[in-house]
C-alpha positions as protocol buffer text, in pm:
chain_id: "A"
residue {
  index: 1
  type: HIS
  ca { x: -813 y: 955 z: -1178 }
}
residue {
  index: 2
  type: PRO
  ca { x: -523 y: 923 z: -934 }
}
residue {
  index: 3
  type: ASP
  ca { x: -539 y: 1280 z: -808 }
}
residue {
  index: 4
  type: ASN
  ca { x: -906 y: 1275 z: -696 }
}
residue {
  index: 5
  type: GLN
  ca { x: -960 y: 1466 z: -375 }
}
residue {
  index: 6
  type: ASP
  ca { x: -1175 y: 1341 z: -91 }
}
residue {
  index: 7
  type: THR
  ca { x: -1422 y: 1594 z: 45 }
}
residue {
  index: 8
  type: GLY
  ca { x: -1631 y: 1622 z: 356 }
}
residue {
  index: 9
  type: ARG
  ca { x: -1389 y: 1446 z: 587 }
}
residue {
  index: 10
  type: VAL
  ca { x: -1221 y: 1552 z: 906 }
}
residue {
  index: 11
  type: SER
  ca { x: -845 y: 1563 z: 848 }
}
residue {
  index: 12
  type: ALA
  ca { x: -540 y: 1574 z: 1067 }
}
residue {
  index: 13
  type: LYS
  ca { x: -171 y: 1602 z: 987 }
}
residue {
  index: 14
  type: SER
  ca { x: 56 y: 1338 z: 1139 }
}
residue {
  index: 15
  type: ARG
  ca { x: 417 y: 1384 z: 1238 }
}
residue {
  index: 16
  type: HIS
  ca { x: 510 y: 1175 z: 932 }
}
residue {
  index: 17
  type: GLY
  ca { x: 349 y: 1423 z: 691 }
}
residue {
  index: 18
  type: SER
  ca { x: 67 y: 1195 z: 585 }
}
residue {
  index: 19
  type: CYS
  ca { x: -296 y: 1283 z: 608 }
}
residue {
  index: 20
  type: ILE
  ca { x: -563 y: 1069 z: 768 }
}
residue {
  index: 21
  type: SER
  ca { x: -931 y: 1134 z: 715 }
}
residue {
  index: 22
  type: ILE
  ca { x: -1210 y: 963 z: 899 }
}
residue {
  index: 23
  type: GLU
  ca { x: -1579 y: 961 z: 802 }
}
residue {
  index: 24
  type: GLY
  ca { x: -1767 y: 685 z: 976 }
}
residue {
  index: 25
  type: PHE
  ca { x: -1549 y: 386 z: 905 }
}
residue {
  index: 26
  type: VAL
  ca { x: -1350 y: 535 z: 617 }
}
residue {
  index: 27
  type: ILE
  ca { x: -977 y: 576 z: 666 }
}
residue {
  index: 28
  type: VAL
  ca { x: -771 y: 754 z: 402 }
}
residue {
  index: 29
  type: ILE
  ca { x: -393 y: 771 z: 428 }
}
residue {
  index: 30
  type: ARG
  ca { x: -199 y: 986 z: 182 }
}
residue {
  index: 31
  type: GLU
  ca { x: 177 y: 991 z: 180 }
}
residue {
  index: 32
  type: SER
  ca { x: 412 y: 1171 z: -57 }
}
residue {
  index: 33
  type: CYS
  ca { x: 690 y: 916 z: -85 }
}
residue {
  index: 34
  type: ILE
  ca { x: 814 y: 647 z: -319 }
}
residue {
  index: 35
  type: PRO
  ca { x: 650 y: 310 z: -243 }
}
residue {
  index: 36
  type: PRO
  ca { x: 880 y: 9 z: -207 }
}
residue {
  index: 37
  type: LYS
  ca { x: 872 y: -234 z: -499 }
}
residue {
  index: 38
  type: THR
  ca { x: 920 y: -548 z: -292 }
}
residue {
  index: 39
  type: SER
  ca { x: 618 y: -774 z: -242 }
}
residue {
  index: 40
  type: HIS
  ca { x: 546 y: -1088 z: -42 }
}
residue {
  index: 41
  type: HIS
  ca { x: 709 y: -1300 z: -314 }
}
residue {
  index: 42
  type: ALA
  ca { x: 1056 y: -1204 z: -186 }
}
residue {
  index: 43
  type: LYS
  ca { x: 1103 y: -1527 z: 8 }
}
residue {
  index: 44
  type: ARG
  ca { x: 1379 y: -1781 z: 37 }
}
residue {
  index: 45
  type: ILE
  ca { x: 1385 y: -2143 z: 147 }
}
residue {
  index: 46
  type: VAL
  ca { x: 1562 y: -2209 z: 477 }
}
residue {
  index: 47
  type: ARG
  ca { x: 1634 y: -2541 z: 643 }
}
residue {
  index: 48
  type: PHE
  ca { x: 1618 y: -2612 z: 1015 }
}
residue {
  index: 49
  type: GLY
  ca { x: 1739 y: -2964 z: 1080 }
}
residue {
  index: 50
  type: GLY
  ca { x: 1514 y: -3185 z: 872 }
}
residue {
  index: 51
  type: PHE
  ca { x: 1253 y: -2913 z: 815 }
}
residue {
  index: 52
  type: THR
  ca { x: 1228 y: -2650 z: 545 }
}
residue {
  index: 53
  type: ARG
  ca { x: 1022 y: -2333 z: 544 }
}
residue {
  index: 54
  type: LEU
  ca { x: 999 y: -2000 z: 367 }
}
residue {
  index: 55
  type: ALA
  ca { x: 1165 y: -1698 z: 522 }
}
residue {
  index: 56
  type: ASP
  ca { x: 1153 y: -1330 z: 426 }
}
residue {
  index: 57
  type: LYS
  ca { x: 1447 y: -1191 z: 231 }
}
residue {
  index: 58
  type: PRO
  ca { x: 1601 y: -872 z: 380 }
}
residue {
  index: 59
  type: GLU
  ca { x: 1433 y: -653 z: 117 }
}
residue {
  index: 60
  type: LEU
  ca { x: 1092 y: -794 z: 215 }
}
residue {
  index: 61
  type: ARG
  ca { x: 1164 y: -726 z: 583 }
}
residue {
  index: 62
  type: ASP
  ca { x: 1253 y: -366 z: 485 }
}
residue {
  index: 63
  type: ALA
  ca { x: 928 y: -331 z: 286 }
}
residue {
  index: 64
  type: LYS
  ca { x: 721 y: -469 z: 576 }
}
residue {
  index: 65
  type: ASN
  ca { x: 890 y: -222 z: 812 }
}
residue {
  index: 66
  type: PHE
  ca { x: 812 y: 63 z: 567 }
}
residue {
  index: 67
  type: TRP
  ca { x: 440 y: -27 z: 548 }
}
residue {
  index: 68
  type: ASP
  ca { x: 411 y: -83 z: 924 }
}
residue {
  index: 69
  type: ALA
  ca { x: 578 y: 255 z: 994 }
}
residue {
  index: 70
  type: LEU
  ca { x: 336 y: 423 z: 751 }
}
residue {
  index: 71
  type: PHE
  ca { x: 22 y: 264 z: 897 }
}
residue {
  index: 72
  type: LEU
  ca { x: 92 y: 238 z: 1272 }
}
residue {
  index: 73
  type: PRO
  ca { x: 43 y: 611 z: 1352 }
}
residue {
  index: 74
  type: HIS
  ca { x: -306 y: 591 z: 1195 }
}
residue {
  index: 75
  type: ARG
  ca { x: -440 y: 267 z: 1338 }
}
residue {
  index: 76
  type: PRO
  ca { x: -795 y: 284 z: 1471 }
}
residue {
  index: 77
  type: ALA
  ca { x: -874 y: 238 z: 1841 }
}
residue {
  index: 78
  type: SER
  ca { x: -1024 y: -99 z: 1755 }
}
residue {
  index: 79
  type: PRO
  ca { x: -1014 y: -306 z: 1436 }
}
residue {
  index: 80
  type: LEU
  ca { x: -1283 y: -245 z: 1174 }
}
residue {
  index: 81
  type: THR
  ca { x: -1545 y: -519 z: 1158 }
}
residue {
  index: 82
  type: GLY
  ca { x: -1762 y: -663 z: 886 }
}
residue {
  index: 83
  type: PRO
  ca { x: -1698 y: -662 z: 512 }
}
residue {
  index: 84
  type: LEU
  ca { x: -1448 y: -397 z: 401 }
}
residue {
  index: 85
  type: ALA
  ca { x: -1356 y: -213 z: 83 }
}
residue {
  index: 86
  type: LEU
  ca { x: -987 y: -138 z: 21 }
}
residue {
  index: 87
  type: SER
  ca { x: -845 y: 92 z: -244 }
}
residue {
  index: 88
  type: ILE
  ca { x: -469 y: 114 z: -300 }
}
residue {
  index: 89
  type: GLU
  ca { x: -306 y: 366 z: -533 }
}
residue {
  index: 90
  type: LEU
  ca { x: 70 y: 352 z: -579 }
}
residue {
  index: 91
  type: ARG
  ca { x: 261 y: 617 z: -777 }
}
residue {
  index: 92
  type: TRP
  ca { x: 630 y: 587 z: -862 }
}
residue {
  index: 93
  type: PRO
  ca { x: 841 y: 862 z: -1023 }
}
residue {
  index: 94
  type: HIS
  ca { x: 912 y: 850 z: -1394 }
}
residue {
  index: 95
  type: THR
  ca { x: 1234 y: 678 z: -1498 }
}
residue {
  index: 96
  type: THR
  ca { x: 1521 y: 881 z: -1638 }
}
residue {
  index: 97
  type: SER
  ca { x: 1446 y: 730 z: -1981 }
}
residue {
  index: 98
  type: THR
  ca { x: 1098 y: 888 z: -1986 }
}
residue {
  index: 99
  type: LEU
  ca { x: 1071 y: 1166 z: -2242 }
}
residue {
  index: 100
  type: LYS
  ca { x: 1070 y: 1513 z: -2083 }
}
residue {
  index: 101
  type: LYS
  ca { x: 733 y: 1600 z: -2240 }
}
residue {
  index: 102
  type: ARG
  ca { x: 577 y: 1287 z: -2080 }
}
residue {
  index: 103
  type: GLN
  ca { x: 722 y: 1342 z: -1733 }
}
residue {
  index: 104
  type: CYS
  ca { x: 438 y: 1581 z: -1645 }
}
residue {
  index: 105
  type: LEU
  ca { x: 179 y: 1305 z: -1711 }
}
residue {
  index: 106
  type: THR
  ca { x: 44 y: 1034 z: -1483 }
}
residue {
  index: 107
  type: VAL
  ca { x: 56 y: 713 z: -1684 }
}
residue {
  index: 108
  type: PRO
  ca { x: -19 y: 345 z: -1605 }
}
residue {
  index: 109
  type: MET
  ca { x: 288 y: 148 z: -1496 }
}
residue {
  index: 110
  type: GLU
  ca { x: 306 y: -182 z: -1685 }
}
residue {
  index: 111
  type: VAL
  ca { x: 626 y: -319 z: -1529 }
}
residue {
  index: 112
  type: LYS
  ca { x: 712 y: -486 z: -1200 }
}
residue {
  index: 113
  type: PRO
  ca { x: 617 y: -494 z: -921 }
}
residue {
  index: 114
  type: ASP
  ca { x: 316 y: -717 z: -969 }
}
residue {
  index: 115
  type: LEU
  ca { x: 21 y: -524 z: -829 }
}
residue {
  index: 116
  type: SER
  ca { x: -166 y: -818 z: -676 }
}
residue {
  index: 117
  type: ASN
  ca { x: 146 y: -923 z: -486 }
}
residue {
  index: 118
  type: MET
  ca { x: 189 y: -565 z: -358 }
}
residue {
  index: 119
  type: ALA
  ca { x: -173 y: -569 z: -240 }
}
residue {
  index: 120
  type: LYS
  ca { x: -109 y: -883 z: -33 }
}
residue {
  index: 121
  type: THR
  ca { x: 193 y: -722 z: 135 }
}
residue {
  index: 122
  type: ILE
  ca { x: -9 y: -407 z: 214 }
}
residue {
  index: 123
  type: GLU
  ca { x: -311 y: -606 z: 338 }
}
residue {
  index: 124
  type: ASP
  ca { x: -87 y: -807 z: 569 }
}
residue {
  index: 125
  type: SER
  ca { x: 60 y: -486 z: 711 }
}
residue {
  index: 126
  type: LEU
  ca { x: -285 y: -332 z: 767 }
}
residue {
  index: 127
  type: GLY
  ca { x: -381 y: -649 z: 956 }
}
residue {
  index: 128
  type: ARG
  ca { x: -61 y: -645 z: 1167 }
}
residue {
  index: 129
  type: CYS
  ca { x: -125 y: -278 z: 1250 }
}
residue {
  index: 130
  type: GLY
  ca { x: -478 y: -350 z: 1375 }
}
residue {
  index: 131
  type: PHE
  ca { x: -696 y: -201 z: 1101 }
}
residue {
  index: 132
  type: PHE
  ca { x: -894 y: -526 z: 1075 }
}
residue {
  index: 133
  type: VAL
  ca { x: -888 y: -871 z: 1233 }
}
residue {
  index: 134
  type: ASN
  ca { x: -833 y: -1074 z: 916 }
}
residue {
  index: 135
  type: ASP
  ca { x: -762 y: -972 z: 558 }
}
residue {
  index: 136
  type: SER
  ca { x: -1045 y: -1202 z: 450 }
}
residue {
  index: 137
  type: GLN
  ca { x: -1274 y: -913 z: 559 }
}
residue {
  index: 138
  type: VAL
  ca { x: -1162 y: -726 z: 245 }
}
residue {
  index: 139
  type: VAL
  ca { x: -1430 y: -817 z: -7 }
}
residue {
  index: 140
  type: ASP
  ca { x: -1390 y: -520 z: -243 }
}
residue {
  index: 141
  type: LEU
  ca { x: -1037 y: -444 z: -365 }
}
residue {
  index: 142
  type: HIS
  ca { x: -933 y: -170 z: -608 }
}
residue {
  index: 143
  type: LEU
  ca { x: -568 y: -144 z: -714 }
}
residue {
  index: 144
  type: THR
  ca { x: -383 y: 104 z: -935 }
}
residue {
  index: 145
  type: LYS
  ca { x: -18 y: 176 z: -1008 }
}
residue {
  index: 146
  type: PHE
  ca { x: 118 y: 469 z: -1205 }
}
residue {
  index: 147
  type: ARG
  ca { x: 429 y: 658 z: -1306 }
}
residue {
  index: 148
  type: SER
  ca { x: 367 y: 1013 z: -1194 }
}
residue {
  index: 149
  type: PRO
  ca { x: 537 y: 1350 z: -1149 }
}
residue {
  index: 150
  type: THR
  ca { x: 415 y: 1329 z: -786 }
}
residue {
  index: 151
  type: PRO
  ca { x: 507 y: 990 z: -637 }
}
residue {
  index: 152
  type: GLY
  ca { x: 297 y: 874 z: -348 }
}
residue {
  index: 153
  type: ILE
  ca { x: 63 y: 632 z: -181 }
}
residue {
  index: 154
  type: VAL
  ca { x: -312 y: 654 z: -121 }
}
residue {
  index: 155
  type: VAL
  ca { x: -478 y: 382 z: 86 }
}
residue {
  index: 156
  type: LYS
  ca { x: -852 y: 394 z: 152 }
}
residue {
  index: 157
  type: LEU
  ca { x: -1021 y: 146 z: 382 }
}
residue {
  index: 158
  type: GLY
  ca { x: -1383 y: 143 z: 490 }
}
residue {
  index: 159
  type: ALA
  ca { x: -1697 y: -49 z: 559 }
}
residue {
  index: 160
  type: LEU
  ca { x: -1848 y: -180 z: 238 }
}
residue {
  index: 161
  type: SER
  ca { x: -2130 y: 49 z: 130 }
}
residue {
  index: 162
  type: GLU
  ca { x: -2452 y: -117 z: 39 }
}
């Protein structure tokens, strides 16, 4: 369920209002905000002389800046090593067309953005912010997206339990 609480962790409040909890190698970041809907697919083709390459659209640059600003205050002293488990929960507010009686419910979100593309954008940001050396270390990935009366983000990262 999206509102599960973590117990038995040491918590601290950051100046951004998010909560970080650390237990061994487990990092939990909770933020009450609306996640951006832009993923790493927001690219455009640019030409430099005879060469072409993909470049980020402005909305992707904004999304990357959002994720980096969220994660940077919580980065560990050194990157996590070994195989990692990553859980990402994204909750957007209900649309204005949602029936009033359903607006108090947390329901699966079956529209864009594509969740796997969002995960790649978030993984890249975690790597840029120094949470791990390479996103190939993430061997266990759990993703959820919801419409909820309480929008927010929950990112959990830790050593893979055996």
